mmCIF file of C-alpha atoms in Angstrom:
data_model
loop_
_atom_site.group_PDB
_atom_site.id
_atom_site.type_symbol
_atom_site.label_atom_id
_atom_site.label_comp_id
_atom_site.label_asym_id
_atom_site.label_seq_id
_atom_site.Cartn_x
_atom_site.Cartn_y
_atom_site.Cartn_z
ATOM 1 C CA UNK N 1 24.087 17.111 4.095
ATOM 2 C CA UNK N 2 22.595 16.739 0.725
ATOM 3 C CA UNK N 3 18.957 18.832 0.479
ATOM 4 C CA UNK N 4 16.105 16.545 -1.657
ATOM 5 C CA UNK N 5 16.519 18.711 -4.531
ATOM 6 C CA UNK N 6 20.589 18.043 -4.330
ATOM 7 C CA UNK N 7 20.022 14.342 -3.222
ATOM 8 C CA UNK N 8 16.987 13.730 -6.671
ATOM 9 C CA UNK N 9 17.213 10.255 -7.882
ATOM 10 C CA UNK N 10 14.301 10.452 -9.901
ATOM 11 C CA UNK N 11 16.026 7.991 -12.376
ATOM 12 C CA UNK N 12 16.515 5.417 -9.712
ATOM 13 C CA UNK N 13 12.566 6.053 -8.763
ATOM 14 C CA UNK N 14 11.095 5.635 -12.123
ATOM 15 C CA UNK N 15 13.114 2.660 -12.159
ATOM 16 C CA UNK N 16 11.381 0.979 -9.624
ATOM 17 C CA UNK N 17 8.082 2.111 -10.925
ATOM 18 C CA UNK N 18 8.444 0.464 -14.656
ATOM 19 C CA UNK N 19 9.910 -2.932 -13.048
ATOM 20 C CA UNK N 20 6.840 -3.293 -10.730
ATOM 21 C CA UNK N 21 4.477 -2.266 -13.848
ATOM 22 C CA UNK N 22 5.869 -4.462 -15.826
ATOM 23 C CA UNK N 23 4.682 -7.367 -13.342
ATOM 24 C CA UNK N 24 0.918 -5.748 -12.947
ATOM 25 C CA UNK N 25 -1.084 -6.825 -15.493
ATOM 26 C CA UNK N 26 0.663 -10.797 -15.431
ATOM 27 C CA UNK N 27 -0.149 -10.757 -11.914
ATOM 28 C CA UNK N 28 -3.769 -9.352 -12.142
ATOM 29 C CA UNK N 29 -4.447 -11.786 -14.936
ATOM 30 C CA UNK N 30 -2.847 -14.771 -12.768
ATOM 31 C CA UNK N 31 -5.147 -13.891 -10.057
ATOM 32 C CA UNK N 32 -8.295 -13.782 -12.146
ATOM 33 C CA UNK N 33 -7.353 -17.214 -14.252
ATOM 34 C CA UNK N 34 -6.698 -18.750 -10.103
ATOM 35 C CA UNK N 35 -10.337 -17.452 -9.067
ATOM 36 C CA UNK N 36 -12.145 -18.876 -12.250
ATOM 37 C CA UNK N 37 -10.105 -22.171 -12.157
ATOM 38 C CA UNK N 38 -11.908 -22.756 -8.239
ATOM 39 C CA UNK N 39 -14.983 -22.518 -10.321
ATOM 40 C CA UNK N 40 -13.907 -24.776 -12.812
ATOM 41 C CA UNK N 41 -11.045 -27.094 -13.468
ATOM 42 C CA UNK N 42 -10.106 -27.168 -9.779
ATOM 43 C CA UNK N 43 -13.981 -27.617 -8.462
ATOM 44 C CA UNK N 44 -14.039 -30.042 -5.455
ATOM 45 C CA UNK N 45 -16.060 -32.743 -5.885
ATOM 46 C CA UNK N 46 -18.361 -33.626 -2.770
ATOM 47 C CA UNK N 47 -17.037 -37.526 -2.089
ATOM 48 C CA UNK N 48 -16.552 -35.871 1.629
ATOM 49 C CA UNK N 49 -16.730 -33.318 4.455
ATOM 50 C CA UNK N 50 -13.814 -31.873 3.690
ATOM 51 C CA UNK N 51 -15.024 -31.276 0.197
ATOM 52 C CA UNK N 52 -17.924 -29.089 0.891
ATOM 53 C CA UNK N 53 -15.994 -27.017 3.350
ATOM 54 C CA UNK N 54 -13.436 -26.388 0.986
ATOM 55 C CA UNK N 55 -16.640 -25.706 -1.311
ATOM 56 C CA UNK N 56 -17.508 -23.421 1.415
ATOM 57 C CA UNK N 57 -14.415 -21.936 1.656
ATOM 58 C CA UNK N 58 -14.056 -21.191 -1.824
ATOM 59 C CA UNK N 59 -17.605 -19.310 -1.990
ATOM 60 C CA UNK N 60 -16.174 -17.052 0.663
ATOM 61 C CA UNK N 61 -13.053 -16.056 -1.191
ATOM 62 C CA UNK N 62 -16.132 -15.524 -4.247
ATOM 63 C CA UNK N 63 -17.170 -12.583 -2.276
ATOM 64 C CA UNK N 64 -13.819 -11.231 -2.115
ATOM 65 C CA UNK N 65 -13.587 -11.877 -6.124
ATOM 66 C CA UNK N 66 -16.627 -9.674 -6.736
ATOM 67 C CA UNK N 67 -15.156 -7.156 -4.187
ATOM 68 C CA UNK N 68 -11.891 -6.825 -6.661
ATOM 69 C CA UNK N 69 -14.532 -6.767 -9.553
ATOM 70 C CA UNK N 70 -16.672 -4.441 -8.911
ATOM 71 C CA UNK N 71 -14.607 -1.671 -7.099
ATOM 72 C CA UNK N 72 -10.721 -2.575 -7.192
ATOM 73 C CA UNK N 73 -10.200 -3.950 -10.501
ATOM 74 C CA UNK N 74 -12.271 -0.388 -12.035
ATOM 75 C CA UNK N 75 -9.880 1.825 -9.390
ATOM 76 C CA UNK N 76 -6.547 -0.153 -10.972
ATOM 77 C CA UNK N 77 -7.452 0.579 -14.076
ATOM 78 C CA UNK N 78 -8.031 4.363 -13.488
ATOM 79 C CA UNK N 79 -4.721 4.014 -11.160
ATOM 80 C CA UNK N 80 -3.005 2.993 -14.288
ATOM 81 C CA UNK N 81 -4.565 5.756 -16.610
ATOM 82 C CA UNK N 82 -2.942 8.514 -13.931
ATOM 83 C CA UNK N 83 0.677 7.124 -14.448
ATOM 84 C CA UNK N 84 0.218 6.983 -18.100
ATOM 85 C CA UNK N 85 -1.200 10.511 -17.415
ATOM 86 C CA UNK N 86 1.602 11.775 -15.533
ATOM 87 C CA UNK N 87 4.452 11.136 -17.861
ATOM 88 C CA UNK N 88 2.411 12.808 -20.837
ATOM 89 C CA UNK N 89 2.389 15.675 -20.033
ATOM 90 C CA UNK N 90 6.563 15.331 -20.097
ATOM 91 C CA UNK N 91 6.244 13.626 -23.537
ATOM 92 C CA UNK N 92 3.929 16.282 -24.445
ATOM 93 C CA UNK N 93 5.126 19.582 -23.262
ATOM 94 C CA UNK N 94 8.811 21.232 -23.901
ATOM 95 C CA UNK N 95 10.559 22.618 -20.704
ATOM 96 C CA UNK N 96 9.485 25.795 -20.811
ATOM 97 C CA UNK N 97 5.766 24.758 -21.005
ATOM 98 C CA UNK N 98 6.198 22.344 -18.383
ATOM 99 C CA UNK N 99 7.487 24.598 -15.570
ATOM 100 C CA UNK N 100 4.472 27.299 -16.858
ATOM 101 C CA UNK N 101 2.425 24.317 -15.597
ATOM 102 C CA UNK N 102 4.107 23.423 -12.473
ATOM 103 C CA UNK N 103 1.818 24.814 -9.976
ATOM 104 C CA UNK N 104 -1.598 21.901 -11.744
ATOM 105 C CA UNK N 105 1.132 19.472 -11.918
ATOM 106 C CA UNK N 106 2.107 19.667 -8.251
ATOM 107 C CA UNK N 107 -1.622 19.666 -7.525
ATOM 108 C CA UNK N 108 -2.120 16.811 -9.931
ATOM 109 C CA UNK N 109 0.690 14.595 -8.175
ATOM 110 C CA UNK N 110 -0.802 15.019 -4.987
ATOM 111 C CA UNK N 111 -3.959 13.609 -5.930
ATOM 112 C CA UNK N 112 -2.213 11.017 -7.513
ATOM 113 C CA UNK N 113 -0.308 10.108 -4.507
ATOM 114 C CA UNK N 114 -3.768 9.951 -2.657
ATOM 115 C CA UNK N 115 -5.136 7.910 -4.737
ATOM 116 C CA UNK N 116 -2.425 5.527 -4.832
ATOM 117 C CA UNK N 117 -2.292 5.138 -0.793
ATOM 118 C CA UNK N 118 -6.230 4.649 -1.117
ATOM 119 C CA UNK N 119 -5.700 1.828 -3.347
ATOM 120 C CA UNK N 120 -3.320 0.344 -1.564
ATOM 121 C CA UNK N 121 -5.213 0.487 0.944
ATOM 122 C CA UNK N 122 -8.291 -1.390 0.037
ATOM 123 C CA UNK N 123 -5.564 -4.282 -1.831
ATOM 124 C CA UNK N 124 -4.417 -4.833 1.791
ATOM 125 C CA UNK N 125 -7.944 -5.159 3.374
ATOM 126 C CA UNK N 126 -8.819 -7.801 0.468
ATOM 127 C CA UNK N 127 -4.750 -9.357 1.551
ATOM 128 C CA UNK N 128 -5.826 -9.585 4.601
ATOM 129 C CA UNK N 129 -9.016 -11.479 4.232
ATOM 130 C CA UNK N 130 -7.626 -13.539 1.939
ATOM 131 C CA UNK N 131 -4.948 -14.626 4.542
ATOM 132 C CA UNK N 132 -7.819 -15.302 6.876
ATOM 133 C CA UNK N 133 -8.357 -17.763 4.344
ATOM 134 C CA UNK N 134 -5.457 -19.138 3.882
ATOM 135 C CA UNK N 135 -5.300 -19.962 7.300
ATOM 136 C CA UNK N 136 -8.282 -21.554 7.259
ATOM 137 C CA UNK N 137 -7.311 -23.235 3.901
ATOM 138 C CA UNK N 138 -4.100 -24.562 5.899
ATOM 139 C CA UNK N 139 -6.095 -26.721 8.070
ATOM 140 C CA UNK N 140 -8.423 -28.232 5.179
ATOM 141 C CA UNK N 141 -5.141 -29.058 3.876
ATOM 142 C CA UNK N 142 -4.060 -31.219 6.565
ATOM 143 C CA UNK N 143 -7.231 -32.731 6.813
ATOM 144 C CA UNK N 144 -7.125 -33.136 3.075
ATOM 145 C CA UNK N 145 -3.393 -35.018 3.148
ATOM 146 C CA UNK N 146 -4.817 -37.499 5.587
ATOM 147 C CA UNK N 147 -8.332 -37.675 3.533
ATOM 148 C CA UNK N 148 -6.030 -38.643 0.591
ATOM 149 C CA UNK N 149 -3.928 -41.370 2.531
ATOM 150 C CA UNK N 150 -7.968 -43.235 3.460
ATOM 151 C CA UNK N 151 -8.402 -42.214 -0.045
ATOM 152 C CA UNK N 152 -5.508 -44.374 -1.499
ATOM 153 C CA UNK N 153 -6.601 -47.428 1.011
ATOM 154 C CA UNK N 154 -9.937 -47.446 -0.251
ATOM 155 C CA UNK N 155 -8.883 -47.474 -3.950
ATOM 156 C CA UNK N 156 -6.480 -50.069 -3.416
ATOM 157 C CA UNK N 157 -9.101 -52.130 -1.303
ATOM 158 C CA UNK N 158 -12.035 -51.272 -3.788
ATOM 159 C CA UNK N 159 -9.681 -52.164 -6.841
ATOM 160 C CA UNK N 160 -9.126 -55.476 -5.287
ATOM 161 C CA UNK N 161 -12.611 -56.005 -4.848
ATOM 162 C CA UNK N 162 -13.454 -54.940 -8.162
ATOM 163 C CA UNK N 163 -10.385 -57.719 -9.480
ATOM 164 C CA UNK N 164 -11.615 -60.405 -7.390
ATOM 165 C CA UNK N 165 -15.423 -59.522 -8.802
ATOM 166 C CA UNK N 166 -13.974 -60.183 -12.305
ATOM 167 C CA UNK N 167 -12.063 -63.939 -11.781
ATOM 168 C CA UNK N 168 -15.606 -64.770 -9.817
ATOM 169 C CA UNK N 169 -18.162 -63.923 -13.007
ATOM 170 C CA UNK N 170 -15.018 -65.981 -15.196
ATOM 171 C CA UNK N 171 -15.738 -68.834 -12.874
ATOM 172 C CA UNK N 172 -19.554 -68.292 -12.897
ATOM 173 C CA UNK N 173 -19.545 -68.423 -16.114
ATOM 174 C CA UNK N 174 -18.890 -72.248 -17.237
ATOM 175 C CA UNK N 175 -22.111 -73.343 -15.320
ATOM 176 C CA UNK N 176 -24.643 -73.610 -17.784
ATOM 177 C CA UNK N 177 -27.601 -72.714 -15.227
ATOM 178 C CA UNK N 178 -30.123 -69.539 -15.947
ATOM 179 C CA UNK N 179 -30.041 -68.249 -12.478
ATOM 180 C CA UNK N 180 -25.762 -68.395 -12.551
ATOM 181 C CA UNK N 181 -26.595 -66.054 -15.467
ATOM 182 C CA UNK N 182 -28.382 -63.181 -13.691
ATOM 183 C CA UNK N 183 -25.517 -63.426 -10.777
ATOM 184 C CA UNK N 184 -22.900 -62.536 -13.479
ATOM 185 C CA UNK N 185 -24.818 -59.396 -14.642
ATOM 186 C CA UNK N 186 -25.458 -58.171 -10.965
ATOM 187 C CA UNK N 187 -21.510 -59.184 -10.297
ATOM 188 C CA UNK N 188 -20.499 -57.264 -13.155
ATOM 189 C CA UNK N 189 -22.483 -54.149 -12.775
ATOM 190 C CA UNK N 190 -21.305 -54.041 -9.077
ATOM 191 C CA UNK N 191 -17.519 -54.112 -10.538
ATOM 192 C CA UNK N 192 -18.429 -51.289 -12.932
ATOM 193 C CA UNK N 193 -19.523 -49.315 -9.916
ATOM 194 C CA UNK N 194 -16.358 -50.432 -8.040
ATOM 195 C CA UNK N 195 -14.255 -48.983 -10.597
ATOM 196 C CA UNK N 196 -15.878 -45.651 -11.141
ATOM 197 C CA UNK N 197 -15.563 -44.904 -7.043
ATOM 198 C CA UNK N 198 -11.970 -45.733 -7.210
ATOM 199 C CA UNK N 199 -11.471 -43.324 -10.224
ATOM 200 C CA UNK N 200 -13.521 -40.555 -8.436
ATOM 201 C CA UNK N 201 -11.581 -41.253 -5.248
ATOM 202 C CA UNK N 202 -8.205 -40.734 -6.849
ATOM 203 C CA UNK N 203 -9.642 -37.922 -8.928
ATOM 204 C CA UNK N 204 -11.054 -35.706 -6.041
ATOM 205 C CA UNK N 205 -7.329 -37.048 -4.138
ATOM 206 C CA UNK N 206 -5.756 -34.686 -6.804
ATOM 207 C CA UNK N 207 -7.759 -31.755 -6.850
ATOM 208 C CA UNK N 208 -7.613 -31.106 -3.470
ATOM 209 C CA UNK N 209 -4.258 -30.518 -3.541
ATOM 210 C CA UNK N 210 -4.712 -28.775 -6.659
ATOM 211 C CA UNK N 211 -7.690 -26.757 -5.035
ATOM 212 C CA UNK N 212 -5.626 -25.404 -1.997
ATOM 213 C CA UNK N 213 -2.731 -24.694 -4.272
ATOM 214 C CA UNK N 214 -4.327 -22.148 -6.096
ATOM 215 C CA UNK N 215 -5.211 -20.319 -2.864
ATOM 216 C CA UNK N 216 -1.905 -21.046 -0.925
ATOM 217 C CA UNK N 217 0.780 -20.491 -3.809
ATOM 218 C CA UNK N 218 -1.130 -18.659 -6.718
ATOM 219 C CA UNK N 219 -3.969 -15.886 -5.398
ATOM 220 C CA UNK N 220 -2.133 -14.883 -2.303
ATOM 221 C CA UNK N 221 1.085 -13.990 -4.073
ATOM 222 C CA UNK N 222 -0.384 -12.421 -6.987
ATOM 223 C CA UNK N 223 -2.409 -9.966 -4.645
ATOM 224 C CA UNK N 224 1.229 -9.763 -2.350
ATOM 225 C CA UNK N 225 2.686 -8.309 -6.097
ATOM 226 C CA UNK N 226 -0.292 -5.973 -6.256
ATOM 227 C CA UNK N 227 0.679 -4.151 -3.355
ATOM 228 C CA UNK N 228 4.682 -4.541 -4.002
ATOM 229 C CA UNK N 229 3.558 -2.243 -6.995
ATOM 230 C CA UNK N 230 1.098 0.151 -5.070
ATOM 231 C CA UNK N 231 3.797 0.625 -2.587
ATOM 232 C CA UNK N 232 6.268 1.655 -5.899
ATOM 233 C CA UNK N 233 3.678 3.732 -6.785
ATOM 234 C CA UNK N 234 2.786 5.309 -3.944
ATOM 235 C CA UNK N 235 6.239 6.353 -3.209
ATOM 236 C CA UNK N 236 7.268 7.146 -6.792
ATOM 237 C CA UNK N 237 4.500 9.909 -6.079
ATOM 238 C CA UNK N 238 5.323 10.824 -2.674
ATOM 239 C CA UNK N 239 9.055 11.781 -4.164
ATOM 240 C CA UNK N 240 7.709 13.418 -6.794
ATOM 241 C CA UNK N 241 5.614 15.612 -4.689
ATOM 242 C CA UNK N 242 8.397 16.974 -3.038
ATOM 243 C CA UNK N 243 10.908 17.328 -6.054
ATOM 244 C CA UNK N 244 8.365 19.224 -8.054
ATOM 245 C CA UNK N 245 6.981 21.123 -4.527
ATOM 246 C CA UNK N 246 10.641 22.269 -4.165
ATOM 247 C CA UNK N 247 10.951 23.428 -8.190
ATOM 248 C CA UNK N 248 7.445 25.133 -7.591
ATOM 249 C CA UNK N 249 9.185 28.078 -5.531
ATOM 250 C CA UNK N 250 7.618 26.026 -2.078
ATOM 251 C CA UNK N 251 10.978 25.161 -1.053
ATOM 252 C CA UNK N 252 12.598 24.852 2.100
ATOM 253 C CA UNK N 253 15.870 27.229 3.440
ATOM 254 C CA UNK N 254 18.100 24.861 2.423
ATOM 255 C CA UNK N 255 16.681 24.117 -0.842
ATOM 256 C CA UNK N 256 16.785 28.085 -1.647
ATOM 257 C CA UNK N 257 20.216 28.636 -0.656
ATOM 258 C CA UNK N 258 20.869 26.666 -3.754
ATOM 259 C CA UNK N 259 21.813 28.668 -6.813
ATOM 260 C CA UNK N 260 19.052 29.914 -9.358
ATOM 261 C CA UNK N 261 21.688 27.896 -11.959
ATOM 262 C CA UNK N 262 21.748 25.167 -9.933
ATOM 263 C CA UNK N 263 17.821 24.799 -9.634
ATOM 264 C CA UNK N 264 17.091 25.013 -12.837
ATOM 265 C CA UNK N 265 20.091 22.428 -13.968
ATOM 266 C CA UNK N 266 18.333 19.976 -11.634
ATOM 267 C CA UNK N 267 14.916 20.808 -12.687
ATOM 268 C CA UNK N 268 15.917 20.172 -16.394
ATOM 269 C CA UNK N 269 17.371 17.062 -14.910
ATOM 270 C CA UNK N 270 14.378 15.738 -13.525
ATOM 271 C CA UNK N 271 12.122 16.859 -17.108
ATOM 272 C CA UNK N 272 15.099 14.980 -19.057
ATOM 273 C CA UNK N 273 14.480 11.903 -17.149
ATOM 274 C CA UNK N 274 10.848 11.742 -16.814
ATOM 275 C CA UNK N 275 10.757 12.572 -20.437
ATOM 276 C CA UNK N 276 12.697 9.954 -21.496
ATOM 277 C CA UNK N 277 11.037 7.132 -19.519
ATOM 278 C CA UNK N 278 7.950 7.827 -20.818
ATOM 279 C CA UNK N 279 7.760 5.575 -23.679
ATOM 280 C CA UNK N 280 8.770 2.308 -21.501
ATOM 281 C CA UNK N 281 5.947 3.341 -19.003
ATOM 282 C CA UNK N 282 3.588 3.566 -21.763
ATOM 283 C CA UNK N 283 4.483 0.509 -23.025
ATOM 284 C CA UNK N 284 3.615 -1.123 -19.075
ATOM 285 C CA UNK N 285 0.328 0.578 -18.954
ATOM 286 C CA UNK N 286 -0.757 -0.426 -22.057
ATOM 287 C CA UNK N 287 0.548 -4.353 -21.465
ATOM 288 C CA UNK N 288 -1.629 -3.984 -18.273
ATOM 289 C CA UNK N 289 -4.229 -2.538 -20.370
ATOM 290 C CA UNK N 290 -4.227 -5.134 -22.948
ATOM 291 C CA UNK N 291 -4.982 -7.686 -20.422
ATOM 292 C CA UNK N 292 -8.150 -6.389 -18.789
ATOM 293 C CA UNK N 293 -10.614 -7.554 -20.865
ATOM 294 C CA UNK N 294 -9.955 -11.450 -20.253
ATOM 295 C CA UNK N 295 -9.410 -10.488 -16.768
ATOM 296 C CA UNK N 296 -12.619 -9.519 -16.845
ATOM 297 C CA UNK N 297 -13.551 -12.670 -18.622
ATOM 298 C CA UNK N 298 -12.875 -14.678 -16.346
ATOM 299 C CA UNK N 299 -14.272 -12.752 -13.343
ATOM 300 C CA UNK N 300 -17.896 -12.780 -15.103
ATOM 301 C CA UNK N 301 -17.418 -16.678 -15.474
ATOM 302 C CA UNK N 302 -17.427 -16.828 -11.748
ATOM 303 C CA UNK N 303 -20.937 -17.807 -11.058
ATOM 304 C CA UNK N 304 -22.896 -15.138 -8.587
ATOM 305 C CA UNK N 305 -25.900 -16.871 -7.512
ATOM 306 C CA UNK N 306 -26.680 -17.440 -3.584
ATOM 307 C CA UNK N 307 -24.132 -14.112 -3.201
ATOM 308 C CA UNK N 308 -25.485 -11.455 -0.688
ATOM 309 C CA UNK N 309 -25.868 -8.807 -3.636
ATOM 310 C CA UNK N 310 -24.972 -5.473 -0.803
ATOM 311 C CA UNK N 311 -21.712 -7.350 -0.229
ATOM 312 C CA UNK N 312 -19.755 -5.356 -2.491
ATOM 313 C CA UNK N 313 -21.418 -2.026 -1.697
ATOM 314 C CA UNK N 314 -21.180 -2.669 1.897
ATOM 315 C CA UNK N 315 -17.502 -3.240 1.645
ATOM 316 C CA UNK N 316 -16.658 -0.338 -0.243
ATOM 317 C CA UNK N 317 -19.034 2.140 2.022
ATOM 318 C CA UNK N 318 -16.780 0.905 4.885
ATOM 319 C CA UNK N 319 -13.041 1.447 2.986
ATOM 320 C CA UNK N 320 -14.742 4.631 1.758
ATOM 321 C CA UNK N 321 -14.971 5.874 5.655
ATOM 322 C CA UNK N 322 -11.503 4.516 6.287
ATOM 323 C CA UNK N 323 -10.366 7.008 3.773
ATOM 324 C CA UNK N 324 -11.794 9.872 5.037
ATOM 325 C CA UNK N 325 -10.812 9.751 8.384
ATOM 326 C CA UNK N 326 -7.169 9.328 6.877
ATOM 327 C CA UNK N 327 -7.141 12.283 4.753
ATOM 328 C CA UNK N 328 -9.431 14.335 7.185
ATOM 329 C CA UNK N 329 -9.358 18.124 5.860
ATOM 330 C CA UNK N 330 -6.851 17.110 3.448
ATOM 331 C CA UNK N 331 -8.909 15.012 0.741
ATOM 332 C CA UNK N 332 -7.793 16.289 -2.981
ATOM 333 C CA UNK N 333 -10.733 16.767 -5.423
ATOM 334 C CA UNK N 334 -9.230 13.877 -7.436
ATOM 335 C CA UNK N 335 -9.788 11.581 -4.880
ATOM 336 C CA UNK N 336 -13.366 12.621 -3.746
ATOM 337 C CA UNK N 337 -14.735 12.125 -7.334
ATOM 338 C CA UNK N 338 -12.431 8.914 -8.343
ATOM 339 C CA UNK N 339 -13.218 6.794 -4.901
ATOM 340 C CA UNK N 340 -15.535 8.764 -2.781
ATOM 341 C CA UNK N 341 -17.954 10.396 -4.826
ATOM 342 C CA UNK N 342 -18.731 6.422 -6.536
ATOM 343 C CA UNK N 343 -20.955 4.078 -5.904
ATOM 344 C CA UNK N 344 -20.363 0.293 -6.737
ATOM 345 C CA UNK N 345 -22.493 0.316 -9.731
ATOM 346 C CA UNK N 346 -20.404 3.241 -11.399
ATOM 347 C CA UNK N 347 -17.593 1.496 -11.070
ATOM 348 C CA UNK N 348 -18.134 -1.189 -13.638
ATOM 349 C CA UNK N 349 -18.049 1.796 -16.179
ATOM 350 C CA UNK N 350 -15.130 2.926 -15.688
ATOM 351 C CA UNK N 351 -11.434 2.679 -17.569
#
């Protein structure tokens, strides 16, 4: 049976990695464009119930927005930065240098790898109240097909109106009498008013649908690609803990029982490979990079007033605790300063 050092496919791993970076910063600016449209182009009028539940809805899923924000947008950003981090010190240093450094490297990846499980998992707390959501969003959207059906009777009944309005002030009109005159005006003012309800009715018929698709098709699968890439992440790290644990001398008795030649053919494997991949993963981090700032254009767009201002800290004190009790005794310094040791307002500061 093949030992982890024998059995290193860090190739296949950094793979992986680059395809799911590739994806991160399209997806986080997909799911910052889908927030700030429920603000804006896909704002549901108020014509009914449903409409200011949806409304309702919608300012829920703004406290989750100011969650990702405030705290997990700064962390991703910083969780970028490490990768980027990681393979420059390949790019950077020759072999020999490298393995001088092994023993901070190993110590490096493991806070790396914390960091990365942390943030994964505070993207599937916000998943899963965003699926709470969704569920909820599911039944609005029944009521909202059926809302649309009364909506198309009405138009089609109001339209009428509004036709038969207009032959009645042509009739009107060939009697010469002063008070026929006055009926015309109120006729015709009434048909204006006919006609704007049945444009607002079909309007506010469309952005439903539009309204519940950005939740149901656009926000929940960019987060679900968010964690697809955390999860890459996370065990890109996890492997290259143990690779790099096994080079440092830390290895197990069947990893020593291989031959000094042998280790050191595999370590220069691993350096060859990480060294080479580094520019593509620079290029990923810096495409993800490049798109922050109008990501966080259009998260400042979304408008904060009537929001319970300790939300944010509130969540983030809880998911703080969370992470302690995971990595009780075991926390690395990286991840006490980067997630523990912050407070809400630091965050906006940082990468």
């Amino acid at each position: 049976m093949a030992t982890p050092m024998e059995s290193d496919n860090s190739e296949n791993h950094v793979r992986k990695l680059s395809t799911q970076l590739a994806a991160f910063g399209g997806n986080t600016r997909i799911f910052s464009v889908a927030i700030r449209s429920l603000y804006a182009e896909e704002a549901v009028g108020s014509l009914s119930e449903i409409g200011v539940e949806f409304n309702a809805l919608r300012d829920e899923i703004r406290n989750d927005a100011l969650v990702y924000t405030e705290a997990i947008l700064p962390l991703s950003v910083t969780y970028v930065r490490y990768i980027r981090e990681f393979f420059e010190e390949y790019q950077a240093l020759g072999f020999k240098d490298w393995r001088k450094c092994m023993d901070n490297t190993v110590e490096e990846v493991k806070g790396y790898r914390q960091f990365c499980e942390s943030l994964l998992y505070m993207h599937e707390q916000i998943m899963t109240q965003l699926k709470e959501k969704q569920d909820k969003a599911k039944v609005l959207v029944k009521q909202l097909t059926a809302t649309s059906d009364d909506f198309k009777i009405k138009v089609e009944q109001l339209e009428n109106a509004s036709s038969f309005t207009s032959k009645l002030m042509s009739m009107l009109t060939v009697v010469p009498f002063p008070i026929l005159s006055i009926i015309c005006l109120t006729l015709e003012a009434h048909g204006d008013n006919e006609r704007c309800r049945a444009v607002a009715l079909k309007a506010e018929s469309k952005i439903y649908g539009a309204a519940s698709c950005v939740v149901n098709a656009v926000m929940i699968p960019a987060l679900a690609a968010f964690l697809d890439a955390l999860k890459a992440s996370t065990a890109f790290f996890a492997i290259m803990e143990q690779s790099l644990t096994s080079f440092q001398g830390n290895a197990t008795k069947a990893q020593k029982q291989l031959s000094k030649r042998k280790r050191k053919a595999l370590m220069r494997r691993h350096y060859t490979v990480m060294k080479n991949a580094a520019a593509e993963i620079y290029s990923r981090c810096d495409s993800f990079f490049a798109v922050v700032p109008d990501v966080r254009t259009d998260l400042a767009a979304i408008p904060k007033e009537g929001t319970d201002t300790n939300h944010v800290q509130d969540w983030l004190e809880k998911r703080k605790n969370a992470i302690r009790q995971r990595f009780r005794g075991q926390i690395t310094e990286l991840v006490q300063s980067a997630i523990l040791g912050l407070e809400s307002e630091d965050m906006a500061y940082m990468g």
